Amino acid sequence: MSGNFGENRIPVEGIKQPLLESQLNLEHPLAKLAKALDWQYFEQEFRTATTTDVGRPALSSRLLVGLHYLKALYDESDESVVEKWVENPYWQYFCGEQTFQHELPCHPTSLVKWRQRVGA
């Protein structure tokens, strides 16, 4: 057993979880695409669509762009893409998660509202 046991882990709600990157095949097409895309570009491009002065904190542009990409790629609905995201670590990694999440990333209507703010 290695002395680096907790090295690739970050705390989540008091429990250490392994990083997705250490568990996935980084040759998977979505893992490769996640590394290749310039996510900062999307953050800058959609900054006004994801900032809010009231209510909950805004969702990240990476999450929203990622969910829309997955929705189009796999021909999913708003509802099904967020539901399947919970089950798929590659989808979560693609959308910027560091550890596996067990809850929906957002309500499906968040995708509709974001599309309305971003426009065509």
PDB file of N, CA and C in Angstrom, residues 39-49 61 118:
ATOM      1  N   TRP A  39     -12.338  26.214 -21.984  1.00  0.00           N
ATOM      2  CA  TRP A  39     -13.503  26.498 -21.140  1.00  0.00           C
ATOM      3  C   TRP A  39     -13.516  27.960 -20.693  1.00  0.00           C
ATOM      4  N   GLN A  40     -12.352  28.572 -20.584  1.00  0.00           N
ATOM      5  CA  GLN A  40     -12.288  29.986 -20.213  1.00  0.00           C
ATOM      6  C   GLN A  40     -13.002  30.852 -21.247  1.00  0.00           C
ATOM      7  N   TYR A  41     -12.906  30.462 -22.504  1.00  0.00           N
ATOM      8  CA  TYR A  41     -13.600  31.190 -23.569  1.00  0.00           C
ATOM      9  C   TYR A  41     -15.101  31.230 -23.286  1.00  0.00           C
ATOM     10  N   PHE A  42     -15.663  30.073 -22.932  1.00  0.00           N
ATOM     11  CA  PHE A  42     -17.104  30.012 -22.657  1.00  0.00           C
ATOM     12  C   PHE A  42     -17.454  30.829 -21.410  1.00  0.00           C
ATOM     13  N   GLU A  43     -16.585  30.764 -20.391  1.00  0.00           N
ATOM     14  CA  GLU A  43     -16.834  31.554 -19.178  1.00  0.00           C
ATOM     15  C   GLU A  43     -16.903  33.043 -19.522  1.00  0.00           C
ATOM     16  N   GLN A  44     -15.990  33.498 -20.354  1.00  0.00           N
ATOM     17  CA  GLN A  44     -15.972  34.912 -20.739  1.00  0.00           C
ATOM     18  C   GLN A  44     -17.145  35.255 -21.659  1.00  0.00           C
ATOM     19  N   GLU A  45     -17.406  34.384 -22.608  1.00  0.00           N
ATOM     20  CA  GLU A  45     -18.455  34.635 -23.604  1.00  0.00           C
ATOM     21  C   GLU A  45     -19.848  34.711 -22.967  1.00  0.00           C
ATOM     22  N   PHE A  46     -20.082  33.861 -21.978  1.00  0.00           N
ATOM     23  CA  PHE A  46     -21.422  33.770 -21.378  1.00  0.00           C
ATOM     24  C   PHE A  46     -21.485  34.342 -19.973  1.00  0.00           C
ATOM     25  N   ARG A  47     -20.522  35.151 -19.615  1.00  0.00           N
ATOM     26  CA  ARG A  47     -20.477  35.726 -18.265  1.00  0.00           C
ATOM     27  C   ARG A  47     -21.771  36.443 -17.895  1.00  0.00           C
ATOM     28  N   THR A  48     -22.322  37.239 -18.801  1.00  0.00           N
ATOM     29  CA  THR A  48     -23.537  38.003 -18.486  1.00  0.00           C
ATOM     30  C   THR A  48     -24.755  37.095 -18.356  1.00  0.00           C
ATOM     31  N   ALA A  49     -24.728  35.944 -19.012  1.00  0.00           N
ATOM     32  CA  ALA A  49     -25.868  35.027 -18.932  1.00  0.00           C
ATOM     33  C   ALA A  49     -25.842  34.202 -17.658  1.00  0.00           C
ATOM     34  N   SER A  61     -20.719  28.409 -16.405  1.00  0.00           N
ATOM     35  CA  SER A  61     -20.878  28.320 -17.864  1.00  0.00           C
ATOM     36  C   SER A  61     -20.442  26.948 -18.358  1.00  0.00           C
ATOM     37  N   VAL A 118     -28.990  33.623 -23.209  1.00  0.00           N
ATOM     38  CA  VAL A 118     -27.914  33.597 -24.193  1.00  0.00           C
ATOM     39  C   VAL A 118     -28.426  33.968 -25.568  1.00  0.00           C
TER      40      VAL A 118
END
